[in-house]
mmCIF file of C-alpha atoms and ligand atoms in Angstrom:
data_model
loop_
_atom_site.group_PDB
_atom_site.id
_atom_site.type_symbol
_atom_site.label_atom_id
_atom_site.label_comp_id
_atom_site.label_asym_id
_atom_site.label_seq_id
_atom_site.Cartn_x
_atom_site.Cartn_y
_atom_site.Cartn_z
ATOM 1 C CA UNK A 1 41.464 -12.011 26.033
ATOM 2 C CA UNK A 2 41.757 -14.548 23.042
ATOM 3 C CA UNK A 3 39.592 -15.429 20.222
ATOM 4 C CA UNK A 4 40.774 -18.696 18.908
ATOM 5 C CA UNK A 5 39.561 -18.760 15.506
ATOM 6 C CA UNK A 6 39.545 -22.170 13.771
ATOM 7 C CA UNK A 7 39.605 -21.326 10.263
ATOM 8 C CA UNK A 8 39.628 -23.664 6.838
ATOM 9 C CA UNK A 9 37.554 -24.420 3.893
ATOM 10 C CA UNK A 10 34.077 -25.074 3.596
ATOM 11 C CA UNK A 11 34.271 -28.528 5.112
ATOM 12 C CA UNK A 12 37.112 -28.368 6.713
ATOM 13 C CA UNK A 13 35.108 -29.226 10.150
ATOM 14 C CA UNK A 14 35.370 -25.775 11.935
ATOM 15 C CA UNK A 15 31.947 -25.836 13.000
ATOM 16 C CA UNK A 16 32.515 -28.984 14.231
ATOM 17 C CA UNK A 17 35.961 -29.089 16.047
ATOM 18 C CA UNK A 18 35.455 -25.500 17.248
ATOM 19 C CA UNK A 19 32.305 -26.432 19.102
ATOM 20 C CA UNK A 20 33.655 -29.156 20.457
ATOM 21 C CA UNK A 21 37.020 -27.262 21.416
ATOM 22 C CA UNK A 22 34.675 -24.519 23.502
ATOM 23 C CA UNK A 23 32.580 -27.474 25.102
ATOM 24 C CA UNK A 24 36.407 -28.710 26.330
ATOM 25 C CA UNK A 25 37.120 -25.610 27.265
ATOM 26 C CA UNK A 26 33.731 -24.394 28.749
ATOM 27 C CA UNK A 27 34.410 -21.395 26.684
ATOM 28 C CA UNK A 28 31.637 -19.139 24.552
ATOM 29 C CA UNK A 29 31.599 -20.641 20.757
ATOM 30 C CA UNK A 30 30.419 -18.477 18.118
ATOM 31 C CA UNK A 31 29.894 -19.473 14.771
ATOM 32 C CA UNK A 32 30.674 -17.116 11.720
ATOM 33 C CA UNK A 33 28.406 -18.310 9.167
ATOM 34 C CA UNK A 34 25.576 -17.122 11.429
ATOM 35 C CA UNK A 35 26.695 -13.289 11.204
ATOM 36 C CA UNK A 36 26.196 -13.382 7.258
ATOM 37 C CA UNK A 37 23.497 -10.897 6.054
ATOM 38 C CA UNK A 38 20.765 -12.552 3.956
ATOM 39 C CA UNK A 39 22.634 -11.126 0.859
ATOM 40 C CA UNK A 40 25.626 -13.819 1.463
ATOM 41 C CA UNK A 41 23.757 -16.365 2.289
ATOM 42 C CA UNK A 42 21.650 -16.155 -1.334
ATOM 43 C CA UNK A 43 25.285 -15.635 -3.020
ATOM 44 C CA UNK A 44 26.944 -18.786 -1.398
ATOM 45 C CA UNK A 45 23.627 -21.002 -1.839
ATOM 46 C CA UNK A 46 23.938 -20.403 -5.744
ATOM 47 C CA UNK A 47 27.443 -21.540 -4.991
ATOM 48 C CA UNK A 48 29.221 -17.909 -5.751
ATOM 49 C CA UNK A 49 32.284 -17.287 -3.588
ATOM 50 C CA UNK A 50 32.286 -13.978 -1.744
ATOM 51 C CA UNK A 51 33.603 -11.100 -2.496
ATOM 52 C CA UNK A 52 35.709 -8.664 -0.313
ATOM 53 C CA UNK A 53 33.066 -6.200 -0.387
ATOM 54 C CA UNK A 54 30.994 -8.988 0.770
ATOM 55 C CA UNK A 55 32.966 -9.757 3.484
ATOM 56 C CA UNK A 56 33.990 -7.069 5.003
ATOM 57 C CA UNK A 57 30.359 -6.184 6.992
ATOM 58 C CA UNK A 58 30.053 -9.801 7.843
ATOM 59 C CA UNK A 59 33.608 -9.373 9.382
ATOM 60 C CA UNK A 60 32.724 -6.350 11.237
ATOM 61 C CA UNK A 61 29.307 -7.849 12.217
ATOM 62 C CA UNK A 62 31.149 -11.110 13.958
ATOM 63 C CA UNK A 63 33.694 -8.523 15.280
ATOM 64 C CA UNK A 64 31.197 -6.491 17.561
ATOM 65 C CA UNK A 65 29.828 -9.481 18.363
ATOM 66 C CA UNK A 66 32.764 -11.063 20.312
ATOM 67 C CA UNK A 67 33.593 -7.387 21.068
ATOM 68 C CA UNK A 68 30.389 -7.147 23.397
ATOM 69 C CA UNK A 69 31.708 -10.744 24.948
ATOM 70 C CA UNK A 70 33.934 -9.941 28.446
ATOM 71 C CA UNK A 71 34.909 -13.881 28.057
ATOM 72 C CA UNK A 72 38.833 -14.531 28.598
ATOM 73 C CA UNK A 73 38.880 -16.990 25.988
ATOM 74 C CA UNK A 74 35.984 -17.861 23.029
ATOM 75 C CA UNK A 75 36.379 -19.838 19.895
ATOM 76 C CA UNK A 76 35.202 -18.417 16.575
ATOM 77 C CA UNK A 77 34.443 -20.768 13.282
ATOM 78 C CA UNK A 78 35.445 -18.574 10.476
ATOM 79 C CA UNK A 79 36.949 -19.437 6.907
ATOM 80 C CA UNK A 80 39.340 -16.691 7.160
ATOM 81 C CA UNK A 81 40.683 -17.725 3.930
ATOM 82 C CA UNK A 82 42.899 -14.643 3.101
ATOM 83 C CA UNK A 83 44.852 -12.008 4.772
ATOM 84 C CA UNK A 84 42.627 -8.991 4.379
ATOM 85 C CA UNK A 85 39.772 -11.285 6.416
ATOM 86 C CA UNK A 86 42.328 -12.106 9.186
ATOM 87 C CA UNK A 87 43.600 -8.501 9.109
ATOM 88 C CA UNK A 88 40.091 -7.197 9.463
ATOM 89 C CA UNK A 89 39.723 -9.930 12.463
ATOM 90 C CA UNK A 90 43.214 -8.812 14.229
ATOM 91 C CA UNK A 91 42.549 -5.043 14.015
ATOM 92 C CA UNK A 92 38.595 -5.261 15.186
ATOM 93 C CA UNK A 93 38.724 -7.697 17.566
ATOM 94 C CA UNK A 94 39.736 -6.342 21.060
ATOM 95 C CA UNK A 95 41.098 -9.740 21.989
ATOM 96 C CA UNK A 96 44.013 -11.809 20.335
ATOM 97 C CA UNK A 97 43.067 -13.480 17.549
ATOM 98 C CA UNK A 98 45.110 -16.392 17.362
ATOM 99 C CA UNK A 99 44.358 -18.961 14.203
ATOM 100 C CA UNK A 100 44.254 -22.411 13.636
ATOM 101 C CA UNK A 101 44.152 -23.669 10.033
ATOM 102 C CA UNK A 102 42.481 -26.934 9.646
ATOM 103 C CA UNK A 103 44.172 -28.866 7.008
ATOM 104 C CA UNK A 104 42.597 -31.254 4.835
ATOM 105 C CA UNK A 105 42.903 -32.709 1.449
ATOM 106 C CA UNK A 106 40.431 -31.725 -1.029
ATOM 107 C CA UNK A 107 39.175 -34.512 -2.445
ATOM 108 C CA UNK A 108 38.050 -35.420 1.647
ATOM 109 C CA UNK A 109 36.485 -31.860 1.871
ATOM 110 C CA UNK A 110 34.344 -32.742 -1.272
ATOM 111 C CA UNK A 111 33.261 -35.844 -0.154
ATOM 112 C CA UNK A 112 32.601 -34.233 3.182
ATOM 113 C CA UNK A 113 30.284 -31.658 1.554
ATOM 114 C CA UNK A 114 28.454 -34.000 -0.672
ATOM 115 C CA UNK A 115 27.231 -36.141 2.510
ATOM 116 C CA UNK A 116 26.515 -32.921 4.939
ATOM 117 C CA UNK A 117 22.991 -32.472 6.070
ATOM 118 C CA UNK A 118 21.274 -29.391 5.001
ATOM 119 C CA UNK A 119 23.533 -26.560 5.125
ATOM 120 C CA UNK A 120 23.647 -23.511 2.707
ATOM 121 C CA UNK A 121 27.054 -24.157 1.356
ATOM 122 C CA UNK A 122 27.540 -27.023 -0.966
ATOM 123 C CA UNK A 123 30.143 -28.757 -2.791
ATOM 124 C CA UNK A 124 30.132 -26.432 -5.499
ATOM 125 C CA UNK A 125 31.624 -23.493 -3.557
ATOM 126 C CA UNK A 126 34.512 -25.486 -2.639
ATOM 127 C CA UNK A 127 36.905 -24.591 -5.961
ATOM 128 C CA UNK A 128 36.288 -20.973 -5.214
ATOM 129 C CA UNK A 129 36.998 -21.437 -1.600
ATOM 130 C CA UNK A 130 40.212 -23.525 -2.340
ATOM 131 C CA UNK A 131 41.526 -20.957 -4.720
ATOM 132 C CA UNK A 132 40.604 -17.747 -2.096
ATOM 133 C CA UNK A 133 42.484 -19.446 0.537
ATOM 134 C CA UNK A 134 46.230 -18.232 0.970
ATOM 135 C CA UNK A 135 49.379 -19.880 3.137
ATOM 136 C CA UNK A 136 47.811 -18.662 6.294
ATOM 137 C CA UNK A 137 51.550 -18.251 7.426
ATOM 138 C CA UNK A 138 50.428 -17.004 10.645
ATOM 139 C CA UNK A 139 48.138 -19.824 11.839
ATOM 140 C CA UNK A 140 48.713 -23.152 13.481
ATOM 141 C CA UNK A 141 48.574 -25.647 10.304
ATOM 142 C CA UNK A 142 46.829 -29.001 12.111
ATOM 143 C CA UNK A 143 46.931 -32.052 9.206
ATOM 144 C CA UNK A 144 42.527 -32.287 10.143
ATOM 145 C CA UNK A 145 42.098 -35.584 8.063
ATOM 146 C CA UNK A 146 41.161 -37.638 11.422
ATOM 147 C CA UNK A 147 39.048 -37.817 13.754
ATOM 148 C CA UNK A 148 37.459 -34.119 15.364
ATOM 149 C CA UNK A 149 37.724 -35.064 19.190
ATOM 150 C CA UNK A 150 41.708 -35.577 18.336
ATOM 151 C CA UNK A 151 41.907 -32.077 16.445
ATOM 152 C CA UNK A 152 39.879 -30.586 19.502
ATOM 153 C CA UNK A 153 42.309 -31.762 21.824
ATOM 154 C CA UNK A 154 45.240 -31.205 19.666
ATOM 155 C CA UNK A 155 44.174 -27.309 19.516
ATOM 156 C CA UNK A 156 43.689 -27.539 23.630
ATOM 157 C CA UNK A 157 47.455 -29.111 23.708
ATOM 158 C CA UNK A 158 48.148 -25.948 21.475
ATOM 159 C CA UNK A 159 46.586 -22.958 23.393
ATOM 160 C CA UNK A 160 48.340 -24.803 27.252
ATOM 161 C CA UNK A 161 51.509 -24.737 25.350
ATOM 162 C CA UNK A 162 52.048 -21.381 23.822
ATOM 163 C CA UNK A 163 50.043 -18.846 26.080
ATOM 164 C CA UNK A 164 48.981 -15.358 24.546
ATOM 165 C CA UNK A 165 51.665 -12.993 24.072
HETATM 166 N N1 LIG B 201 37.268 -34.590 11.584
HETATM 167 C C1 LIG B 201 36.233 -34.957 10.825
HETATM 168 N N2 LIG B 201 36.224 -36.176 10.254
HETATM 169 C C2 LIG B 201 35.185 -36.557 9.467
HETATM 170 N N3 LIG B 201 34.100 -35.784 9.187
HETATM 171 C C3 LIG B 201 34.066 -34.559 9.728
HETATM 172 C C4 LIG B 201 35.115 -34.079 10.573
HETATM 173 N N4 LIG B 201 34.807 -32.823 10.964
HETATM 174 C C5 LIG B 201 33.621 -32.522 10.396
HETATM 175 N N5 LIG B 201 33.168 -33.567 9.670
HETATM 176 C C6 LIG B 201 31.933 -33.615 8.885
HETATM 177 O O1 LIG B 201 32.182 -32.900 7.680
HETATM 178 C C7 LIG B 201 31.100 -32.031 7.370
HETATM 179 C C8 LIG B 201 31.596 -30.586 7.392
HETATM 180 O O2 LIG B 201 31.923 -30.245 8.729
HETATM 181 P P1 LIG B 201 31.659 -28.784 9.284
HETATM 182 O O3 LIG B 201 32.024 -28.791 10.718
HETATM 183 O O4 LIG B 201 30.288 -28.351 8.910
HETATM 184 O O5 LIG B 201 32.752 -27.956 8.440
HETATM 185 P P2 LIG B 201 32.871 -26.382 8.186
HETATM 186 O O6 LIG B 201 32.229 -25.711 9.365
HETATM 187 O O7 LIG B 201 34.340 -26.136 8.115
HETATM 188 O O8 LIG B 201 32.202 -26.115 6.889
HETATM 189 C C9 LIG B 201 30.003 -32.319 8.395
HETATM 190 O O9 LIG B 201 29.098 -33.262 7.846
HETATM 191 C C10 LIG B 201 30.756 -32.923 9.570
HETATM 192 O O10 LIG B 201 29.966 -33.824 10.312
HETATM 193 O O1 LIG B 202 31.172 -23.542 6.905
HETATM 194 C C1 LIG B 202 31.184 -23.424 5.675
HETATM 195 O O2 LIG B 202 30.709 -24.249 4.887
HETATM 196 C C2 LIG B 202 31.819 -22.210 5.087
HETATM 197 O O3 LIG B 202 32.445 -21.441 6.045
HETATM 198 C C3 LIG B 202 30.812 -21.400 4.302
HETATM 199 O O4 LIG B 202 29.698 -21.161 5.053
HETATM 200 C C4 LIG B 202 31.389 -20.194 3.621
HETATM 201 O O5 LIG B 202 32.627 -20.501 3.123
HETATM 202 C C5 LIG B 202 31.649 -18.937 4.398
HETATM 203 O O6 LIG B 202 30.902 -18.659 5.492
HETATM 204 C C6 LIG B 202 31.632 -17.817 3.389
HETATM 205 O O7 LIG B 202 32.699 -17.024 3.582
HETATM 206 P P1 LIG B 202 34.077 -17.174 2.784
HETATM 207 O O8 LIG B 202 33.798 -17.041 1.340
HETATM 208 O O9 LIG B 202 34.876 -16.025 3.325
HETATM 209 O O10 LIG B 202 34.634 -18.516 3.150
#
């Protein structure tokens, strides 16, 4: 089994691409920011990063979820900005978590955030979220400054050409 988690700033179009990736693939999509508890959801509204404390149950929560899942392949949209979250993802997922980093310039993810509709993240979380998110050495970097249906397909061209290990 594989979780293909597309990961990336706030902004970065993971909600986006990944839904459109599991429509492509007629796979499950699940998206992370609807596993926060209510606590996370105040913090990031008043524009506060997350902490690792906060994390780590949200983590666990989106874990269990794709745990109870029997689907060969699913897509997850989750930041997974630093190690310890893709850690936590690797060693509580039953599946292979395999990452794609969505890769965009920041002054596009601001002006991204500034025009999305109603969402509880805004453009003030994105310094915090720029400076918690590492190399991600271990993910597929994909340049995401054009247009979603390409990335979608791009990450499809991705998961044909290097199956699971
Ligand atoms: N490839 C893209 N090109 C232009 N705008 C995009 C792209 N992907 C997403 N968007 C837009 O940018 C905003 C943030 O996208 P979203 O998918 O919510 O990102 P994330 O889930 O990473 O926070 C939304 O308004 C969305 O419509
Ligand atoms: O889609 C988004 O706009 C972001 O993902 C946003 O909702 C937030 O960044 C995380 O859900 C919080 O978690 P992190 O602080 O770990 O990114």
């Amino acid at each position: 089994m594989t979780v293909i988690v597309v990961m990336g700033p706030s902004g970065s179009g993971k909600t986006t691409v990944g839904q459109m990736l599991a429509d492509r693939l007629e796979v499950p999509f699940y998206e992370g920011d609807d596993f926060h508890p209510p606590e996370n959801i105040a913090k990031i509204s008043r524009g506060e990063g997350l902490s690792a404390d906060d994390r780590r149950p949200w983590i666990s929560t989106i874990s269990k979820a794709l745990n109870a899942d029997a689907a060969p392949i699913s897509v997850l949209a989750c930041s997974a900005l630093n190690a310890v979250v893709r850690d936590q993802l690797c060693e509580e997922l039953r599946a292979e978590a395999r990452f794609v980093l969505l890769d965009v310039p920041p002054e596009e993810l601001l002006r991204r955030l500034q025009t999305r509709a109603a969402h509880f993240a805004g453009p003030d979380l994105l310094k915090s979220q720029l400076e918690a998110l590492d190399a991600a050495e271990e993910a597929y970097r994909l340049p995401a400054d054009r247009p979603a249906d390409q990335l979608a397909t791009a990450i499809a061209d991705w998961i044909q050409a290097a199956p699971s290990s």
